[in-house]
Amino acid sequence: MIDLRPRKLDWYIMKKFLLSFFISIVVIISIVIIFDISERIDDFVANEAPLHDIIFYYYMNYIPYFINMFSPLFVFITVIFFTSRMAANSEIIAILSGGISYRRMLMPYLVSAGLIALLSLGLNLYVIPKANATRISFESVYIKHHNNYKRQDIHYQISPGQFVSVESYSSWNNTAYKFTLEEIENNELVSKLSAETAIWDTSFDGWKLRKYFIRNYRPGAGDEIVTGEELDTVIALTVTDFYQNEKTVETLDNAQLHNLISTQKMRGDANVMYAQIEQQRRLALPFSALILTVIGVSLSSKKKRGGTGWNIAVGIALAFSYILFLRFSEMFVYTNTLPPAVALWLPNLIYAGIAAYLYKIAPK
């Protein structure tokens, strides 16, 4: 049975781990911000972005987003770097020679990685969605403009038995073209409303239909037909429903994301995949800290000729491959090959297998 009582060695490793982790974050974030400023400076100047907004609305909200996205890389580099140094200085040999097992030596690493995983999970669930809302709002004004945003062939079930289809939607004038609203009861079409255009009207939070045609189906009694030039209508569909994409889901907290998924599933909205990917990513990414820590320790705990350079190179390559695989796994969802819960957790499962194998052969 492993003795889990805290020792000086545990505090020594945890201090090195966490201190190196936060130092690497500060260094890399500083470099990233410098490069980002050089890339965005033309947009900031051209769109007259205030310095206060650049600092507090963009970069202060960009930093937690970037840290969390690349936290696997930061963790891996940290573990590889200071463990390789310990191995090069024969500290690992001394620890194992002192009667401490390899498994017991790994415990402070896992505790430190667990703290980082909890921090990442907290950022994902509570901090980053609000930060993303501010950052994306800033980007839409001063960096990227979406005035010509369009969608085509939209089909929604907005409530049980009520279906909307739109040939195309333009954000330039908040107008849906070739608008159709159908009502179905007992698997039979009872009413169909068609309009050339449907324009969003903020005065009553509804749609202003132009050149509309209504047909109420009455079996055996003759259909009722109503036409007109203009009709105001309020339905369970708002202009924001046309903007739910991979960017907007990043701004929703966990409860809002869950509600959006339920609504989009009911509507048969193909954009539900963006919300499902975001939901699973928020849960899957933090666990990578534990997996990559085991891989990092297993790779770098042996003393090698030539110093720590090879360990760091292998570590960076593996960390980047994990991040790329995590992004690539989203393609399985887009192509309807795998469900989001499987696709987004697949990198963790594969790298957990790699971690188990490396851990098994490391003491040898």
Short mmCIF file of C-alpha atoms in Angstrom, two decimals:
data_model
loop_
_atom_site.label_atom_id
_atom_site.label_comp_id
_atom_site.label_asym_id
_atom_site.label_seq_id
_atom_site.Cartn_x
_atom_site.Cartn_y
_atom_site.Cartn_z
CA MET A 1 0.00 0.00 0.00
CA ILE A 2 1.35 3.44 -0.94
CA ASP A 3 2.10 5.85 1.89
CA LEU A 4 0.32 9.07 0.87
CA ARG A 5 1.41 11.19 3.83
CA PRO A 6 2.91 14.49 2.59
CA ARG A 7 6.70 14.61 2.61
CA LYS A 8 9.28 17.29 1.93
CA LEU A 9 9.86 15.63 -1.44
CA ASP A 10 6.19 16.14 -2.36
CA TRP A 11 6.31 19.85 -1.58
CA TYR A 12 9.62 20.12 -3.46
CA ILE A 13 8.18 18.56 -6.64
CA MET A 14 4.88 20.44 -6.40
CA LYS A 15 6.67 23.75 -5.93
CA LYS A 16 8.88 23.09 -8.97
CA PHE A 17 5.90 21.96 -11.04
CA LEU A 18 3.53 24.83 -10.29
CA LEU A 19 6.21 27.54 -10.30
CA SER A 20 7.61 26.35 -13.64
CA PHE A 21 4.05 26.11 -15.04
CA PHE A 22 3.14 29.70 -14.20
CA ILE A 23 6.53 31.05 -15.33
CA SER A 24 6.11 29.31 -18.70
CA ILE A 25 2.63 30.81 -19.02
CA VAL A 26 3.89 34.34 -18.36
CA VAL A 27 6.76 33.98 -20.84
CA ILE A 28 4.71 32.41 -23.66
CA ILE A 29 1.73 34.73 -23.17
CA SER A 30 4.03 37.75 -23.35
CA ILE A 31 5.47 36.54 -26.65
CA VAL A 32 2.01 35.75 -28.05
CA ILE A 33 0.65 39.18 -27.13
CA ILE A 34 3.61 40.90 -28.82
CA PHE A 35 2.99 38.96 -32.05
CA ASP A 36 -0.76 39.50 -31.83
CA ILE A 37 -0.32 43.27 -31.41
CA SER A 38 1.93 43.38 -34.48
CA GLU A 39 -0.73 41.50 -36.45
CA ARG A 40 -3.74 43.51 -35.20
CA ILE A 41 -2.22 47.00 -35.05
CA ASP A 42 -3.49 47.96 -38.51
CA ASP A 43 -7.04 46.97 -37.59
CA PHE A 44 -6.84 48.85 -34.28
CA VAL A 45 -5.63 52.01 -35.99
CA ALA A 46 -7.97 51.77 -38.99
CA ASN A 47 -11.04 51.24 -36.78
CA GLU A 48 -9.89 53.73 -34.10
CA ALA A 49 -10.03 51.24 -31.25
CA PRO A 50 -9.56 52.98 -27.85
CA LEU A 51 -6.47 51.91 -25.91
CA HIS A 52 -8.61 51.18 -22.83
CA ASP A 53 -10.81 48.78 -24.84
CA ILE A 54 -7.80 47.10 -26.46
CA ILE A 55 -6.26 46.33 -23.04
CA PHE A 56 -9.30 45.55 -20.89
CA TYR A 57 -11.90 44.32 -23.40
CA TYR A 58 -9.64 42.39 -25.77
CA TYR A 59 -6.34 41.30 -24.22
CA MET A 60 -7.55 40.85 -20.63
CA ASN A 61 -10.20 38.48 -22.01
CA TYR A 62 -7.93 36.92 -24.63
CA ILE A 63 -5.36 35.79 -22.05
CA PRO A 64 -7.57 33.25 -20.14
CA TYR A 65 -8.89 31.95 -23.48
CA PHE A 66 -5.35 31.36 -24.80
CA ILE A 67 -4.05 29.90 -21.52
CA ASN A 68 -6.85 27.37 -21.37
CA MET A 69 -6.59 26.41 -25.05
CA PHE A 70 -2.86 25.65 -24.78
CA SER A 71 -2.78 24.45 -21.16
CA PRO A 72 -1.84 20.91 -22.32
CA LEU A 73 1.24 22.37 -24.01
CA PHE A 74 2.17 24.42 -20.93
CA VAL A 75 1.76 21.42 -18.61
CA PHE A 76 3.77 19.12 -20.83
CA ILE A 77 6.64 21.53 -21.38
CA THR A 78 6.76 22.22 -17.64
CA VAL A 79 6.91 18.53 -16.67
CA ILE A 80 9.44 17.65 -19.36
CA PHE A 81 11.68 20.59 -18.51
CA PHE A 82 12.04 20.33 -14.75
CA THR A 83 11.90 16.50 -14.58
CA SER A 84 14.68 16.28 -17.17
CA ARG A 85 16.71 18.69 -15.06
CA MET A 86 16.11 16.54 -11.99
CA ALA A 87 17.17 13.42 -13.91
CA ALA A 88 20.28 15.16 -15.29
CA ASN A 89 21.25 16.16 -11.73
CA SER A 90 20.73 12.53 -10.57
CA GLU A 91 17.87 13.61 -8.28
CA ILE A 92 15.52 10.94 -9.69
CA ILE A 93 18.13 8.24 -9.04
CA ALA A 94 18.55 9.50 -5.46
CA ILE A 95 14.77 9.48 -4.87
CA LEU A 96 14.34 5.91 -6.11
CA SER A 97 17.47 4.74 -4.28
CA GLY A 98 16.02 6.19 -1.06
CA GLY A 99 13.25 3.58 -1.07
CA ILE A 100 10.53 5.65 -2.74
CA SER A 101 8.77 3.77 -5.49
CA TYR A 102 8.25 5.17 -8.95
CA ARG A 103 4.48 5.19 -8.36
CA ARG A 104 4.87 7.10 -5.10
CA MET A 105 7.18 9.63 -6.78
CA LEU A 106 4.43 10.28 -9.33
CA MET A 107 1.87 11.32 -6.67
CA PRO A 108 2.94 15.00 -6.25
CA TYR A 109 2.98 15.31 -10.03
CA LEU A 110 -0.61 14.09 -10.22
CA VAL A 111 -1.72 16.36 -7.37
CA SER A 112 -0.22 19.37 -9.13
CA ALA A 113 -1.76 18.32 -12.45
CA GLY A 114 -5.10 17.83 -10.67
CA LEU A 115 -4.99 21.41 -9.35
CA ILE A 116 -4.26 22.69 -12.86
CA ALA A 117 -7.11 20.54 -14.24
CA LEU A 118 -9.53 22.00 -11.68
CA LEU A 119 -8.34 25.51 -12.57
CA SER A 120 -8.89 24.76 -16.27
CA LEU A 121 -12.35 23.33 -15.59
CA GLY A 122 -13.31 26.39 -13.55
CA LEU A 123 -12.10 28.69 -16.32
CA ASN A 124 -14.06 26.68 -18.89
CA LEU A 125 -17.33 26.69 -16.97
CA TYR A 126 -17.41 30.10 -15.30
CA VAL A 127 -14.76 32.58 -16.52
CA ILE A 128 -14.03 32.02 -20.21
CA PRO A 129 -17.64 32.19 -21.53
CA LYS A 130 -18.08 35.72 -20.12
CA ALA A 131 -14.58 36.70 -21.27
CA ASN A 132 -15.33 35.35 -24.76
CA ALA A 133 -18.54 37.39 -24.96
CA THR A 134 -16.58 40.61 -24.37
CA ARG A 135 -13.68 39.59 -26.62
CA ILE A 136 -15.85 38.50 -29.55
CA SER A 137 -17.93 41.67 -29.24
CA PHE A 138 -14.71 43.72 -29.47
CA GLU A 139 -13.53 41.69 -32.47
CA SER A 140 -16.82 42.21 -34.31
CA VAL A 141 -16.42 46.00 -34.00
CA TYR A 142 -12.69 46.58 -34.38
CA ILE A 143 -11.25 43.50 -36.10
CA LYS A 144 -13.74 41.37 -38.00
CA HIS A 145 -16.94 42.67 -39.54
CA HIS A 146 -19.86 40.41 -40.30
CA ASN A 147 -22.14 42.77 -42.18
CA ASN A 148 -22.49 40.38 -45.09
CA TYR A 149 -23.27 37.32 -43.01
CA LYS A 150 -25.66 34.98 -44.86
CA ARG A 151 -27.22 31.59 -44.31
CA GLN A 152 -29.16 29.44 -46.73
CA ASP A 153 -31.64 26.56 -46.64
CA ILE A 154 -32.65 26.88 -42.99
CA HIS A 155 -35.17 24.46 -41.50
CA TYR A 156 -36.32 24.65 -37.87
CA GLN A 157 -38.93 23.04 -35.68
CA ILE A 158 -39.60 26.03 -33.44
CA SER A 159 -42.18 24.25 -31.27
CA PRO A 160 -44.00 20.89 -31.35
CA GLY A 161 -45.89 20.74 -34.62
CA GLN A 162 -44.63 24.11 -35.88
CA PHE A 163 -41.95 24.22 -38.59
CA VAL A 164 -40.14 27.15 -40.22
CA SER A 165 -38.12 27.05 -43.42
CA VAL A 166 -36.17 29.92 -44.97
CA GLU A 167 -34.42 29.91 -48.33
CA SER A 168 -31.81 32.45 -47.20
CA TYR A 169 -31.12 34.93 -44.41
CA SER A 170 -29.02 38.14 -44.56
CA SER A 171 -27.76 40.01 -41.53
CA TRP A 172 -27.27 43.15 -43.62
CA ASN A 173 -30.99 43.94 -43.30
CA ASN A 174 -32.12 41.22 -40.85
CA THR A 175 -34.30 39.70 -43.54
CA ALA A 176 -35.32 36.11 -44.21
CA TYR A 177 -36.25 35.37 -47.83
CA LYS A 178 -38.85 32.82 -48.99
CA PHE A 179 -40.21 32.38 -45.48
CA THR A 180 -42.57 29.43 -44.75
CA LEU A 181 -44.36 28.50 -41.52
CA GLU A 182 -46.17 25.16 -41.35
CA GLU A 183 -48.39 23.74 -38.60
CA ILE A 184 -48.90 20.00 -38.33
CA GLU A 185 -51.38 18.14 -36.10
CA ASN A 186 -51.67 14.35 -35.92
CA ASN A 187 -49.18 14.05 -38.80
CA GLU A 188 -51.37 16.18 -41.04
CA LEU A 189 -50.66 19.64 -42.44
CA VAL A 190 -53.33 22.02 -41.10
CA SER A 191 -51.90 25.42 -42.02
CA LYS A 192 -49.21 26.88 -44.24
CA LEU A 193 -48.05 30.50 -44.24
CA SER A 194 -45.69 31.70 -46.98
CA ALA A 195 -44.11 35.11 -47.49
CA GLU A 196 -41.65 36.64 -49.92
CA THR A 197 -39.70 38.20 -47.04
CA ALA A 198 -39.75 38.24 -43.24
CA ILE A 199 -38.06 41.28 -41.68
CA TRP A 200 -37.12 41.36 -38.00
CA ASP A 201 -38.84 44.28 -36.24
CA THR A 202 -37.40 45.31 -32.87
CA SER A 203 -40.44 47.45 -32.01
CA PHE A 204 -42.44 44.33 -31.10
CA ASP A 205 -39.72 41.63 -31.27
CA GLY A 206 -41.40 39.86 -34.13
CA TRP A 207 -41.40 39.40 -37.89
CA LYS A 208 -42.97 41.67 -40.46
CA LEU A 209 -44.08 39.51 -43.38
CA ARG A 210 -44.32 40.98 -46.87
CA LYS A 211 -46.56 39.53 -49.64
CA TYR A 212 -47.88 36.71 -47.52
CA PHE A 213 -50.11 33.76 -48.41
CA ILE A 214 -51.97 31.68 -45.79
CA ARG A 215 -53.70 28.39 -46.53
CA ASN A 216 -55.73 26.65 -43.81
CA TYR A 217 -56.51 23.09 -44.79
CA ARG A 218 -60.09 21.94 -44.03
CA PRO A 219 -60.76 18.43 -45.31
CA GLY A 220 -64.24 18.17 -46.76
CA ALA A 221 -65.11 21.84 -46.20
CA GLY A 222 -62.81 23.58 -48.66
CA ASP A 223 -59.51 25.26 -47.84
CA GLU A 224 -59.40 28.79 -46.45
CA ILE A 225 -57.00 31.12 -48.26
CA VAL A 226 -55.87 34.53 -47.01
CA THR A 227 -53.43 36.85 -48.81
CA GLY A 228 -52.09 40.31 -48.13
CA GLU A 229 -49.24 42.74 -48.50
CA GLU A 230 -48.06 42.92 -44.87
CA LEU A 231 -48.57 40.92 -41.69
CA ASP A 232 -46.97 41.14 -38.24
CA THR A 233 -46.34 37.86 -36.46
CA VAL A 234 -44.61 36.72 -33.27
CA ILE A 235 -43.27 33.16 -33.16
CA ALA A 236 -40.69 31.20 -31.16
CA LEU A 237 -37.94 32.31 -33.53
CA THR A 238 -35.79 35.42 -33.12
CA VAL A 239 -33.06 37.02 -35.17
CA THR A 240 -30.40 35.67 -32.77
CA ASP A 241 -31.31 32.09 -33.73
CA PHE A 242 -29.68 32.68 -37.11
CA TYR A 243 -26.34 33.56 -35.48
CA GLN A 244 -25.83 30.45 -33.35
CA ASN A 245 -22.49 29.15 -34.65
CA GLU A 246 -19.06 28.05 -33.40
CA LYS A 247 -18.31 31.56 -32.13
CA THR A 248 -21.51 32.36 -30.28
CA VAL A 249 -21.54 29.06 -28.34
CA GLU A 250 -18.19 30.07 -26.81
CA THR A 251 -19.96 32.95 -25.03
CA LEU A 252 -22.62 30.81 -23.28
CA ASP A 253 -22.31 29.51 -19.74
CA ASN A 254 -22.97 25.84 -19.02
CA ALA A 255 -26.70 26.24 -18.32
CA GLN A 256 -27.24 28.36 -21.44
CA LEU A 257 -25.27 25.87 -23.52
CA HIS A 258 -27.40 22.99 -22.25
CA ASN A 259 -30.62 24.88 -23.02
CA LEU A 260 -29.37 25.78 -26.49
CA ILE A 261 -28.57 22.13 -27.27
CA SER A 262 -32.06 21.06 -26.15
CA THR A 263 -33.69 23.80 -28.26
CA GLN A 264 -31.60 23.11 -31.36
CA LYS A 265 -32.21 19.35 -31.11
CA MET A 266 -35.94 19.99 -30.96
CA ARG A 267 -35.70 22.29 -33.98
CA GLY A 268 -33.55 19.90 -35.96
CA ASP A 269 -30.96 22.66 -36.28
CA ALA A 270 -27.71 21.41 -37.87
CA ASN A 271 -25.82 24.04 -35.87
CA VAL A 272 -26.37 21.99 -32.71
CA MET A 273 -23.01 20.32 -33.43
CA TYR A 274 -21.19 23.56 -32.52
CA ALA A 275 -22.81 23.66 -29.09
CA GLN A 276 -22.22 19.94 -28.51
CA ILE A 277 -18.54 20.24 -29.47
CA GLU A 278 -18.11 23.21 -27.13
CA GLN A 279 -19.84 21.37 -24.27
CA GLN A 280 -17.64 18.28 -24.59
CA ARG A 281 -14.44 20.29 -25.14
CA ARG A 282 -14.97 22.16 -21.87
CA LEU A 283 -15.05 18.85 -19.99
CA ALA A 284 -12.45 16.89 -21.94
CA LEU A 285 -9.63 19.44 -22.13
CA PRO A 286 -8.89 19.72 -18.37
CA PHE A 287 -8.27 15.96 -18.07
CA SER A 288 -5.40 16.27 -20.51
CA ALA A 289 -3.29 17.78 -17.72
CA LEU A 290 -3.28 14.45 -15.85
CA ILE A 291 -2.64 12.35 -18.96
CA LEU A 292 0.16 14.50 -20.34
CA THR A 293 1.79 14.74 -16.92
CA VAL A 294 2.15 10.95 -16.75
CA ILE A 295 3.57 10.91 -20.29
CA GLY A 296 5.97 13.75 -19.46
CA VAL A 297 7.32 12.12 -16.30
CA SER A 298 7.67 8.73 -18.01
CA LEU A 299 9.66 10.25 -20.89
CA SER A 300 11.96 12.50 -18.91
CA SER A 301 12.68 10.69 -15.65
CA LYS A 302 15.62 8.76 -17.12
CA LYS A 303 19.02 10.35 -17.26
CA LYS A 304 20.12 10.61 -20.91
CA ARG A 305 23.35 11.56 -22.60
CA GLY A 306 23.21 14.91 -24.33
CA GLY A 307 21.13 16.66 -21.65
CA THR A 308 17.46 17.67 -21.69
CA GLY A 309 17.18 18.87 -25.30
CA TRP A 310 15.84 15.57 -26.70
CA ASN A 311 13.25 15.23 -23.93
CA ILE A 312 11.98 18.77 -24.50
CA ALA A 313 11.78 18.23 -28.27
CA VAL A 314 9.80 14.99 -27.88
CA GLY A 315 7.58 16.61 -25.25
CA ILE A 316 6.71 19.59 -27.44
CA ALA A 317 6.00 17.29 -30.39
CA LEU A 318 3.64 15.11 -28.34
CA ALA A 319 1.87 18.10 -26.80
CA PHE A 320 1.30 19.70 -30.20
CA SER A 321 0.11 16.39 -31.63
CA TYR A 322 -2.45 16.16 -28.81
CA ILE A 323 -3.76 19.69 -29.48
CA LEU A 324 -3.92 19.01 -33.23
CA PHE A 325 -5.68 15.70 -32.65
CA LEU A 326 -8.20 17.40 -30.35
CA ARG A 327 -8.97 19.91 -33.12
CA PHE A 328 -9.00 17.23 -35.82
CA SER A 329 -11.43 15.10 -33.80
CA GLU A 330 -14.04 17.83 -34.30
CA MET A 331 -14.09 16.86 -37.98
CA PHE A 332 -15.63 13.53 -36.97
CA VAL A 333 -18.60 15.51 -35.65
CA TYR A 334 -18.84 17.79 -38.70
CA THR A 335 -18.88 14.77 -41.03
CA ASN A 336 -21.36 12.93 -38.78
CA THR A 337 -18.86 10.08 -38.32
CA LEU A 338 -18.87 10.05 -34.51
CA PRO A 339 -21.11 11.59 -31.84
CA PRO A 340 -19.55 14.62 -30.05
CA ALA A 341 -19.10 12.80 -26.73
CA VAL A 342 -17.00 10.11 -28.44
CA ALA A 343 -15.09 12.36 -30.86
CA LEU A 344 -13.97 14.93 -28.27
CA TRP A 345 -12.94 12.31 -25.71
CA LEU A 346 -11.14 10.13 -28.26
CA PRO A 347 -7.80 12.02 -27.95
CA ASN A 348 -7.89 11.56 -24.16
CA LEU A 349 -8.57 7.84 -24.53
CA ILE A 350 -5.76 7.31 -27.04
CA TYR A 351 -3.22 9.38 -25.12
CA ALA A 352 -4.27 7.72 -21.86
CA GLY A 353 -3.28 4.43 -23.49
CA ILE A 354 0.07 5.93 -24.51
CA ALA A 355 0.53 7.24 -20.95
CA ALA A 356 -0.22 3.79 -19.46
CA TYR A 357 2.32 2.12 -21.75
CA LEU A 358 5.07 4.68 -21.10
CA TYR A 359 4.41 4.51 -17.35
CA LYS A 360 4.69 0.71 -17.44
CA ILE A 361 8.10 0.70 -19.14
CA ALA A 362 9.51 3.82 -17.42
CA PRO A 363 10.81 2.12 -14.20
CA LYS A 364 12.73 -0.35 -16.35
#
